[in-house]
Coordinates of C-alpha atoms in Angstrom, one line a residue:
M106 CA -2.7 -24.2 -2.0
S107 CA -2.9 -27.4 -3.9
P108 CA 0.3 -29.5 -4.7
G109 CA -0.1 -28.8 -8.6
I110 CA -0.1 -24.9 -8.1
W111 CA 3.0 -25.3 -5.7
L112 CA 4.9 -27.3 -8.3
R113 CA 3.9 -24.7 -11.0
L114 CA 5.0 -21.8 -9.0
S115 CA 8.2 -23.4 -8.1
L116 CA 9.0 -24.3 -11.9
I117 CA 8.3 -20.7 -12.7
S118 CA 10.7 -19.5 -10.0
I119 CA 13.5 -21.8 -11.2
L120 CA 13.0 -20.4 -14.7
H121 CA 13.0 -16.7 -13.3
L122 CA 16.2 -17.5 -11.5
A123 CA 17.6 -18.5 -14.8
V124 CA 16.5 -15.6 -16.5
L125 CA 18.1 -13.3 -13.9
L126 CA 21.4 -15.2 -14.0
T127 CA 21.5 -15.3 -17.9
A128 CA 20.9 -11.3 -17.7
A129 CA 23.5 -10.8 -15.1
S130 CA 25.8 -12.6 -17.4
A131 CA 24.8 -10.8 -20.4
Q132 CA 25.2 -7.1 -18.9
N133 CA 28.6 -6.7 -20.6
R134 CA 27.2 -7.8 -23.8
E135 CA 25.3 -5.8 -26.4
V136 CA 22.9 -8.6 -27.3
P137 CA 20.7 -10.2 -24.7
S138 CA 20.8 -14.0 -24.5
P139 CA 17.5 -15.5 -23.9
P140 CA 17.6 -18.7 -21.6
S141 CA 17.1 -22.0 -23.4
Q142 CA 13.6 -23.3 -23.4
D143 CA 12.2 -25.3 -20.5
Y144 CA 9.7 -27.5 -22.0
S145 CA 8.1 -28.1 -18.6
L146 CA 6.7 -24.5 -18.8
S147 CA 4.9 -22.7 -21.6
E148 CA 7.0 -19.6 -22.1
L149 CA 6.6 -16.8 -24.6
R150 CA 9.8 -15.1 -25.5
I151 CA 9.3 -11.5 -27.3
G152 CA 12.2 -9.5 -28.7
L153 CA 11.6 -5.7 -29.4
N154 CA 13.5 -3.3 -31.3
A155 CA 14.1 -1.3 -28.1
T156 CA 17.0 -0.6 -25.9
D157 CA 15.2 -0.6 -22.7
V158 CA 11.9 0.5 -20.8
E159 CA 11.5 3.9 -19.5
T160 CA 8.8 3.1 -16.9
L161 CA 6.2 0.4 -16.1
D162 CA 3.9 3.1 -14.5
P163 CA 0.8 2.8 -16.8
H164 CA 0.0 6.4 -16.4
L165 CA 3.3 7.4 -17.6
A166 CA 4.0 4.7 -20.1
A167 CA 4.3 6.4 -23.5
A168 CA 6.8 4.5 -25.7
F169 CA 5.5 1.2 -27.3
N170 CA 7.9 -0.9 -25.3
D171 CA 6.5 0.4 -22.1
R172 CA 3.0 0.1 -23.2
L173 CA 3.5 -3.5 -24.4
V174 CA 4.4 -4.5 -20.9
V175 CA 1.7 -2.5 -18.8
D176 CA -0.8 -4.1 -21.5
M177 CA -0.4 -7.5 -19.9
V178 CA -0.3 -6.3 -16.2
F179 CA -3.1 -3.8 -16.0
N180 CA -6.9 -3.7 -17.0
G181 CA -9.4 -0.8 -17.7
L182 CA -13.1 -0.6 -16.7
L183 CA -13.5 -1.4 -20.5
R184 CA -11.0 -2.8 -22.9
Y185 CA -10.6 -2.6 -26.7
E186 CA -11.7 -5.9 -27.9
P187 CA -8.4 -7.9 -28.3
G188 CA -7.5 -7.7 -32.1
N189 CA -10.5 -5.7 -33.2
A190 CA -9.9 -2.2 -31.9
P191 CA -11.7 0.4 -31.7
R192 CA -14.5 -1.9 -30.6
F193 CA -15.2 -1.8 -26.9
E194 CA -16.4 -4.4 -24.4
A195 CA -16.6 -4.6 -20.6
D196 CA -13.5 -5.4 -18.5
L197 CA -13.3 -4.8 -14.7
A198 CA -16.7 -3.1 -15.1
E199 CA -19.9 -5.4 -15.2
M200 CA -20.9 -3.7 -18.6
I201 CA -20.6 -0.9 -20.7
P202 CA -22.2 2.3 -18.8
E203 CA -24.8 4.4 -20.2
P204 CA -25.1 8.0 -19.1
Y205 CA -28.0 9.8 -17.5
L206 CA -28.4 13.5 -16.5
K207 CA -28.8 14.7 -12.9
G208 CA -28.8 18.2 -11.9
G209 CA -27.5 19.1 -15.3
R210 CA -24.5 17.0 -15.0
Q211 CA -23.8 13.9 -17.0
V212 CA -23.2 10.8 -14.9
W213 CA -21.7 7.5 -15.9
P214 CA -22.7 4.9 -13.4
V215 CA -20.2 2.0 -13.3
R216 CA -20.4 -1.2 -11.4
L217 CA -17.5 -3.5 -10.9
K218 CA -17.2 -7.3 -11.3
K219 CA -16.8 -8.7 -7.7
G220 CA -13.8 -10.9 -6.8
I221 CA -11.2 -9.3 -8.9
T222 CA -7.8 -9.2 -7.0
F223 CA -4.7 -7.3 -7.5
H224 CA -1.4 -9.4 -7.7
P225 CA 0.3 -10.1 -4.7
T226 CA 3.6 -8.6 -4.0
D227 CA 6.1 -8.3 -1.0
G228 CA 3.9 -7.0 2.0
H229 CA 0.7 -7.4 0.1
E230 CA -1.3 -10.5 -0.6
N231 CA -4.1 -10.5 -3.2
Y232 CA -6.6 -7.9 -2.1
E233 CA -9.7 -7.2 -3.9
L234 CA -10.3 -4.3 -6.4
T235 CA -13.0 -2.0 -5.2
A236 CA -14.5 1.5 -6.1
D237 CA -11.7 3.0 -3.8
D238 CA -9.1 1.8 -6.5
I239 CA -11.2 3.3 -9.3
V240 CA -11.5 6.9 -7.5
F241 CA -7.7 6.8 -6.8
S242 CA -6.7 5.9 -10.4
F243 CA -8.6 8.3 -12.2
R244 CA -7.6 11.2 -9.7
R245 CA -4.0 9.9 -10.3
A246 CA -4.5 9.9 -14.1
A247 CA -5.7 13.5 -13.9
D248 CA -2.6 14.7 -11.8
P249 CA 0.0 16.0 -14.3
D250 CA 2.8 15.5 -11.6
R251 CA 1.9 11.5 -11.8
S252 CA 0.5 11.1 -15.3
R253 CA 1.5 12.0 -18.8
Y254 CA -2.4 11.8 -19.6
A255 CA -3.6 14.5 -17.1
G256 CA -5.1 16.7 -20.0
E257 CA -7.6 13.9 -21.0
Y258 CA -9.1 13.8 -17.4
V259 CA -10.0 17.7 -17.0
G260 CA -13.7 17.8 -16.2
M261 CA -13.9 14.3 -14.9
T262 CA -15.1 13.7 -11.2
V263 CA -15.3 10.1 -9.7
E264 CA -17.5 9.5 -6.7
K265 CA -17.7 6.3 -4.8
V266 CA -21.2 5.0 -4.3
D267 CA -20.5 1.7 -2.5
R268 CA -17.8 -0.8 -2.4
Y269 CA -18.3 -1.9 -6.0
S270 CA -19.8 1.1 -7.6
C271 CA -19.0 4.6 -8.4
N272 CA -20.2 7.3 -10.6
I273 CA -18.2 9.2 -13.0
I274 CA -19.4 12.9 -13.7
M275 CA -18.4 14.6 -16.8
E276 CA -18.6 18.5 -17.1
P277 CA -19.2 19.3 -19.8
P278 CA -20.9 16.2 -21.1
L279 CA -18.9 13.9 -23.6
S280 CA -20.2 11.8 -26.4
P281 CA -19.7 8.0 -25.8
V282 CA -17.1 7.6 -28.4
L283 CA -14.9 10.2 -26.5
F284 CA -16.0 9.1 -22.8
Y285 CA -15.1 5.3 -23.4
S286 CA -11.7 5.7 -24.4
K287 CA -11.0 7.4 -21.3
I288 CA -11.8 4.5 -19.1
A289 CA -10.6 1.9 -21.4
D290 CA -7.3 -0.2 -21.1
Y291 CA -5.1 2.3 -22.4
A292 CA -2.9 5.1 -21.0
G293 CA -4.8 7.0 -18.2
G294 CA -7.5 4.4 -18.1
L295 CA -5.6 1.6 -16.6
I296 CA -6.5 0.9 -13.1
V297 CA -3.7 0.8 -10.3
P298 CA -3.7 -0.3 -6.5
K299 CA -4.5 2.5 -4.1
K300 CA -3.3 0.6 -1.2
V301 CA 0.2 -0.4 -2.7
L302 CA 0.9 3.1 -3.9
E303 CA 0.1 4.8 -0.9
E304 CA 2.3 2.3 1.2
S305 CA 5.2 1.6 -1.4
G306 CA 5.4 4.9 -3.1
E307 CA 5.3 6.1 -6.8
E308 CA 9.1 5.6 -7.6
N309 CA 8.9 2.0 -6.5
F310 CA 5.8 1.4 -8.6
R311 CA 7.4 2.4 -11.7
R312 CA 9.8 -0.6 -11.6
Q313 CA 7.6 -3.0 -9.8
P314 CA 3.9 -2.5 -11.2
I315 CA 1.2 -4.2 -9.7
G316 CA -2.3 -4.8 -11.5
T317 CA -5.2 -7.0 -12.0
G318 CA -4.0 -8.3 -15.5
P319 CA -3.4 -11.8 -16.7
F320 CA 0.3 -11.4 -15.9
R321 CA 2.2 -10.1 -13.0
F322 CA 5.5 -8.7 -12.8
V323 CA 8.4 -10.7 -11.9
A324 CA 11.8 -9.0 -12.6
Y325 CA 13.6 -6.3 -14.7
Q326 CA 17.0 -6.1 -16.1
S327 CA 18.0 -2.9 -17.2
K328 CA 18.9 -2.8 -21.1
H329 CA 18.1 -6.5 -21.1
S330 CA 14.7 -7.9 -20.3
V331 CA 11.4 -7.7 -18.3
S332 CA 10.0 -11.0 -16.9
L333 CA 6.3 -11.7 -16.2
A334 CA 4.4 -14.8 -14.8
A335 CA 0.9 -16.0 -15.1
N336 CA -1.6 -14.6 -12.8
D337 CA -3.3 -17.7 -11.8
R338 CA -6.2 -15.7 -10.1
Y339 CA -7.0 -13.8 -13.1
F340 CA -10.8 -13.0 -13.4
R341 CA -11.1 -14.3 -17.0
G342 CA -9.4 -17.5 -16.2
P343 CA -5.6 -18.7 -15.7
P344 CA -3.5 -17.9 -18.6
H345 CA -2.4 -20.6 -20.9
L346 CA 1.2 -19.2 -20.7
D347 CA 3.3 -19.5 -17.7
V348 CA 5.9 -17.1 -18.5
V349 CA 6.3 -14.0 -20.7
N350 CA 9.8 -12.7 -21.2
I351 CA 10.5 -9.3 -23.2
F352 CA 13.9 -9.1 -24.5
F353 CA 15.5 -5.8 -25.8
Y354 CA 17.3 -6.0 -29.2
P355 CA 17.8 -2.6 -30.7
D356 CA 19.7 -4.1 -33.7
A357 CA 17.4 -5.5 -36.2
T358 CA 20.1 -8.2 -37.4
E359 CA 20.5 -9.6 -34.0
R360 CA 16.8 -9.8 -33.4
Y361 CA 16.3 -11.7 -36.6
R362 CA 19.1 -13.9 -35.8
E363 CA 17.9 -14.9 -32.5
F364 CA 14.3 -15.6 -34.0
K365 CA 15.7 -17.8 -36.6
R366 CA 17.6 -19.7 -34.0
G367 CA 14.6 -20.4 -32.1
N368 CA 15.5 -18.5 -29.1
L369 CA 12.6 -15.8 -29.7
D370 CA 8.8 -16.6 -30.6
L371 CA 7.6 -13.3 -31.5
I372 CA 9.5 -10.1 -32.8
R373 CA 8.7 -6.8 -33.8
G374 CA 9.5 -6.5 -37.4
G375 CA 9.5 -2.9 -38.2
D376 CA 10.9 -1.8 -41.5
E377 CA 12.7 -5.1 -41.8
V378 CA 9.7 -6.9 -43.2
S379 CA 11.6 -7.4 -46.3
R380 CA 13.7 -9.9 -44.2
E381 CA 10.7 -12.3 -44.1
K382 CA 12.1 -14.2 -46.9
F383 CA 15.1 -15.3 -44.8
L384 CA 13.0 -16.6 -42.1
P385 CA 11.8 -20.4 -41.5
K386 CA 8.9 -21.3 -43.6
E387 CA 6.4 -21.6 -40.6
T388 CA 7.0 -18.2 -39.8
I389 CA 3.9 -15.8 -39.7
V390 CA 4.3 -12.0 -40.6
D391 CA 1.5 -10.0 -39.3
V392 CA 0.9 -6.5 -40.7
F393 CA -2.0 -4.8 -39.0
G394 CA -3.4 -1.3 -37.6
V395 CA -4.0 0.9 -35.9
P396 CA -1.0 2.7 -37.3
E397 CA 1.6 5.2 -35.7
V398 CA 1.4 8.4 -37.4
A399 CA 4.8 10.3 -38.0
I400 CA 4.6 14.1 -37.7
I401 CA 7.2 16.8 -37.6
Y402 CA 6.5 19.5 -34.7
F403 CA 8.1 22.8 -34.8
N404 CA 8.6 24.9 -31.7
T405 CA 6.9 28.2 -32.6
M406 CA 8.6 30.1 -29.5
V407 CA 12.2 29.4 -30.8
K408 CA 13.8 31.6 -33.3
P409 CA 13.9 31.3 -36.2
L410 CA 10.9 28.9 -36.1
D411 CA 8.6 31.6 -34.5
D412 CA 8.6 33.1 -38.0
I413 CA 5.8 31.4 -40.2
R414 CA 7.8 32.1 -43.3
V415 CA 10.4 29.8 -42.1
R416 CA 8.3 27.0 -41.1
K417 CA 6.5 27.2 -44.5
A418 CA 10.1 27.2 -46.1
I419 CA 10.9 24.0 -44.3
A420 CA 7.6 22.4 -45.4
Y421 CA 8.3 23.3 -49.1
A422 CA 11.8 21.9 -48.7
L423 CA 10.5 18.5 -47.8
D424 CA 9.6 15.8 -50.3
R425 CA 7.2 13.2 -48.7
E426 CA 8.1 10.4 -51.2
R427 CA 11.9 10.6 -49.9
F428 CA 10.5 10.1 -46.3
L429 CA 8.6 7.1 -47.4
A430 CA 11.3 5.5 -49.4
P431 CA 13.1 3.5 -46.7
F432 CA 9.8 1.8 -45.5
D433 CA 8.1 -1.1 -47.0
S434 CA 5.4 -0.2 -49.3
R435 CA 3.0 -2.6 -47.6
T436 CA 3.3 -0.9 -44.1
A437 CA 3.7 2.9 -44.8
T438 CA 1.5 5.5 -46.4
N439 CA 1.6 9.3 -46.9
V440 CA -0.7 11.4 -44.9
Y441 CA -1.8 15.1 -45.4
S442 CA -3.3 15.9 -41.9
V443 CA -2.2 15.2 -38.4
V444 CA -5.2 12.7 -38.1
P445 CA -5.3 10.1 -40.8
E446 CA -8.8 10.3 -42.4
T447 CA -8.4 6.6 -43.2
Y448 CA -8.6 5.5 -39.5
L449 CA -10.5 8.4 -37.5
P450 CA -13.2 10.8 -38.2
G451 CA -12.0 14.5 -38.7
G452 CA -9.0 13.6 -40.8
V453 CA -8.4 15.5 -44.0
N454 CA -7.3 13.7 -47.2
E455 CA -4.9 14.5 -50.0
E456 CA -7.4 15.8 -52.3
Q457 CA -9.0 18.1 -49.9
V458 CA -5.6 19.4 -48.7
K459 CA -4.4 20.0 -52.3
S460 CA -7.8 21.7 -53.2
L461 CA -6.9 24.4 -50.3
G462 CA -3.4 24.7 -51.4
L463 CA -1.9 23.2 -48.1
D464 CA -0.1 20.4 -49.3
Y465 CA 3.1 22.1 -49.5
A466 CA 4.4 20.4 -52.7
Y467 CA 8.2 20.0 -53.0
N468 CA 9.6 23.1 -54.2
P469 CA 13.1 24.0 -52.8
D470 CA 13.3 27.3 -54.8
K471 CA 10.2 28.6 -52.8
A472 CA 11.8 27.3 -49.8
R473 CA 14.9 29.4 -50.4
A474 CA 12.9 32.5 -51.3
L475 CA 11.0 32.2 -48.0
L476 CA 14.1 31.9 -46.1
A477 CA 15.5 35.0 -47.7
E478 CA 12.2 36.9 -47.1
A479 CA 12.5 36.0 -43.4
G480 CA 16.2 37.3 -43.3
Y481 CA 18.1 33.9 -43.7
P482 CA 19.3 34.1 -47.1
D483 CA 22.2 31.8 -46.1
G484 CA 20.1 29.6 -44.1
F485 CA 20.6 28.6 -40.4
S486 CA 21.7 25.9 -37.9
L487 CA 19.7 24.1 -35.3
E488 CA 20.6 21.5 -32.7
I489 CA 18.0 18.7 -32.6
I490 CA 17.6 15.5 -30.3
A491 CA 17.1 12.4 -32.2
T492 CA 16.5 8.7 -31.2
R493 CA 18.4 5.6 -32.0
L494 CA 15.5 3.8 -32.6
K495 CA 15.9 3.0 -36.4
H496 CA 12.6 3.5 -37.9
V497 CA 12.1 7.1 -36.2
Q498 CA 15.8 7.8 -36.9
K499 CA 15.4 7.3 -40.5
N500 CA 13.0 10.4 -40.5
Y501 CA 15.6 12.4 -38.8
L502 CA 18.2 11.7 -41.2
T503 CA 15.9 12.3 -44.2
L504 CA 14.9 15.8 -42.7
K505 CA 18.7 16.6 -42.0
E506 CA 19.3 15.6 -45.9
Q507 CA 16.5 17.5 -47.5
L508 CA 17.1 20.7 -45.2
R509 CA 20.7 21.0 -45.9
E510 CA 19.8 21.4 -49.7
V511 CA 18.2 24.8 -48.8
G512 CA 20.9 25.8 -46.4
I513 CA 19.2 24.7 -43.1
H514 CA 21.8 22.7 -41.0
L515 CA 20.8 20.2 -38.3
K516 CA 23.0 18.9 -35.7
L517 CA 21.6 15.7 -34.3
H518 CA 22.2 14.6 -30.7
V519 CA 21.4 11.0 -30.9
V520 CA 20.3 9.4 -27.7
D521 CA 18.3 6.0 -26.8
H522 CA 14.6 6.2 -27.4
A523 CA 13.6 6.6 -23.7
T524 CA 16.0 9.4 -23.2
M525 CA 14.5 11.1 -26.2
H526 CA 11.2 10.8 -24.9
R527 CA 12.3 12.4 -21.7
L528 CA 14.4 15.3 -23.2
I529 CA 11.8 16.5 -25.8
R530 CA 9.2 16.7 -23.0
Q531 CA 11.7 18.9 -21.3
D532 CA 11.5 21.3 -24.4
L533 CA 15.1 20.9 -25.4
S534 CA 14.5 20.1 -29.1
P535 CA 13.3 22.7 -31.4
I536 CA 12.2 20.3 -33.9
V537 CA 10.6 16.9 -32.8
I538 CA 9.7 13.9 -35.1
Y539 CA 7.2 12.0 -33.1
E540 CA 5.3 8.7 -34.0
A541 CA 2.2 8.0 -32.2
W542 CA -1.4 6.8 -32.2
R543 CA -4.3 8.0 -30.0
P544 CA -7.6 6.4 -29.2
N545 CA -9.6 9.2 -31.0
T546 CA -9.4 12.6 -32.8
D547 CA -10.0 14.6 -29.7
V548 CA -7.1 13.0 -27.8
F549 CA -4.8 13.6 -30.8
L550 CA -5.6 17.3 -31.1
S551 CA -6.0 17.9 -27.1
R552 CA -2.5 16.3 -26.4
F553 CA -0.6 17.5 -29.2
F554 CA -2.1 21.0 -30.1
H555 CA -4.0 22.5 -27.1
S556 CA -2.3 25.0 -25.0
D557 CA -2.9 23.3 -21.8
S558 CA -0.7 20.5 -23.3
I559 CA 2.3 22.6 -24.0
V560 CA 5.3 20.8 -22.7
V561 CA 6.8 22.3 -19.5
T562 CA 4.5 25.3 -19.2
G563 CA 1.3 24.0 -20.2
K564 CA -1.6 23.7 -17.4
N565 CA -1.4 19.9 -17.9
P566 CA 2.3 19.6 -19.7
D567 CA 2.1 16.8 -22.3
T568 CA 3.1 16.5 -25.8
N569 CA 2.3 20.0 -27.4
F570 CA 5.9 20.5 -28.7
S571 CA 4.8 23.2 -31.0
H572 CA 3.7 25.5 -28.1
Y573 CA 0.7 26.0 -30.3
Q574 CA -2.4 27.8 -29.1
G575 CA -4.4 28.5 -32.3
I576 CA -7.2 26.0 -31.9
D577 CA -8.1 25.8 -28.4
D578 CA -11.6 26.9 -29.1
L579 CA -12.2 24.3 -32.0
I580 CA -10.8 21.6 -29.9
V581 CA -13.2 22.3 -27.0
R582 CA -16.2 23.0 -29.1
A583 CA -15.7 19.7 -31.0
R584 CA -15.2 17.7 -27.8
Q585 CA -18.7 19.1 -26.4
E586 CA -20.5 18.8 -29.7
M587 CA -23.0 15.8 -29.5
D588 CA -23.9 15.9 -33.5
P589 CA -21.2 13.4 -34.9
E590 CA -21.6 15.2 -38.2
W591 CA -20.8 18.7 -36.9
Q592 CA -18.2 17.4 -34.5
T593 CA -16.4 15.7 -37.4
K594 CA -16.6 19.1 -39.4
L595 CA -15.2 21.0 -36.4
W596 CA -12.1 18.5 -36.3
E597 CA -11.5 19.0 -39.9
Y598 CA -11.4 22.9 -39.4
A599 CA -8.8 22.5 -36.8
Q600 CA -6.7 20.4 -38.7
V601 CA -6.8 22.8 -41.7
K602 CA -5.7 25.5 -39.1
I603 CA -2.7 23.5 -38.2
L604 CA -1.6 23.3 -41.8
E605 CA -2.3 27.0 -42.4
D606 CA -0.1 27.9 -39.4
M607 CA 2.5 25.1 -40.3
V608 CA 3.1 24.2 -36.8
A609 CA 3.2 20.5 -37.8
Y610 CA 4.1 18.7 -40.9
P611 CA 2.2 15.3 -41.4
L612 CA 4.6 12.8 -42.9
H613 CA 3.2 9.3 -42.9
Y614 CA 1.6 6.5 -41.1
R615 CA 3.1 3.0 -40.6
K616 CA 1.2 0.0 -39.8
R617 CA 2.8 -2.4 -37.3
V618 CA 4.5 -5.5 -38.2
Y619 CA 5.2 -8.5 -35.8
I620 CA 6.7 -11.9 -36.9
R621 CA 5.9 -15.0 -34.8
R622 CA 6.5 -18.7 -35.1
G623 CA 3.9 -20.6 -36.6
D624 CA 2.6 -22.3 -33.4
L625 CA 2.1 -19.4 -31.7
D626 CA -1.7 -18.5 -31.4
Y627 CA -2.6 -15.1 -30.0
G628 CA -6.0 -16.3 -29.0
H629 CA -7.9 -13.9 -31.2
L630 CA -8.0 -12.7 -34.8
L631 CA -5.8 -9.8 -35.4
H632 CA -7.1 -7.0 -37.4
S633 CA -6.1 -3.8 -35.2
S634 CA -4.9 -3.2 -31.9
M635 CA -4.6 -0.1 -29.6
A636 CA -2.1 -1.8 -27.7
L637 CA 0.7 -1.1 -30.1
Y638 CA 1.5 -4.9 -30.5
P639 CA -0.8 -8.1 -31.2
Q640 CA -1.7 -8.3 -27.5
V641 CA -0.8 -11.3 -25.3
T642 CA -3.9 -12.3 -23.2
E643 CA -5.0 -15.2 -21.0
K644 CA -6.0 -17.0 -24.3
T645 CA -2.5 -16.8 -26.0
R646 CA -0.8 -20.2 -26.1
I647 CA 1.8 -21.9 -28.0
L648 CA 0.4 -25.0 -29.7
K649 CA 2.5 -28.2 -29.1

């Protein structure tokens, strides 16, 4: 190793020691304290509106704060073009695969780039990525005990051809737009190291992730920070940044204050975009897609929500404009189907929903009448798990206020966001408000509304909080349809059925807001990002 690299690694190690010491001294304080800038290194300091991370295992990461970290550490066979999703480009694969049919089966041949190595760690030097890792990763992604995305990989078989080649077989066949999202750098498509997982174990991997990405994991401090360092052997070239430190600031005031003081370079703005007028002049505010869609899910197996009249009563008791009011008009827009037609095919727009009489226009008198008809003239009470994450909590509070007006009383048990994610997947809340984005319409519908995805009891438990089984056939037929026009129609029918049965009430989508100092260059133009943040890559740099 050259003296220059040794010096660089030594400086990084010194900085990380400072991070750990700062974190340790800050554990008794609510607000994390970033270390002072070391100008011998290029360090990026990110402030998130989160309390902590839940997991750094890419096949389990669901919350935006978890996804942000794993995006920098891992790769997929393909990747969403940075800043320009949903366009695809080759990543670990040499090229975007094209399918052929063999023996009636659809085969997608994949050839890996040679010389790509996983990050070194204790007991493991850099070792080369091979087809064995690809086979292992997709089998793991399909295992509901080790992946939150298992339902997306049903029908996929991965066969090794040689050291750098494998075939991915889909039964039944898939259209390219549905297949590519399964092998891209998102959720279950992220590639993990077979050798490390087999030798070190699953639990250890969740706190010490090892991938092939531009940055490698260095340290984690509970409810304080995650520290990453440059992967100097990254196959796209060494990153411009030496260090990336991610700090947790659930309180918006503290997050903005630290940014204004110069202790942070990039922060998630959320609903506080209006605060931009108080920030330094050189600050840049980025408002971009793809958005997170907020939807209210009703557990149809729990009384009294098992009665469609009760679910429709709740829908008529809700005023979308009151849910929208707390959010900046530049970032939030009402939606009328669970998939927003502005961003994905198969969505249903406001005009179409109203023409079908499925918009459930605000009508509290009708809500009360339906409740009385269902046997609840005096209303009822429910205990709900809610989150401390402010922008989601606002929806829970608005829901509580509006339902109280028709006699429905919600007791909110407020927990941190990571805990909420865990508890709602244990089926412990009869109503769930969930914000999410998914790479295509099939994934949206499959993961939230197919019976296989029912939380706890489904064949591949995921995020079907409603326990809904009414559109399984439509989801499967649309997935197998090769005609894009007819595929879109089937998706539309599925969403109409969801509204007819009122198992989910679409609220709004919110674009993402991040605020950066003027000399932070992402290294790409920012139009839209699947990674839930602007994306930090090997090209990201701080201009000096």
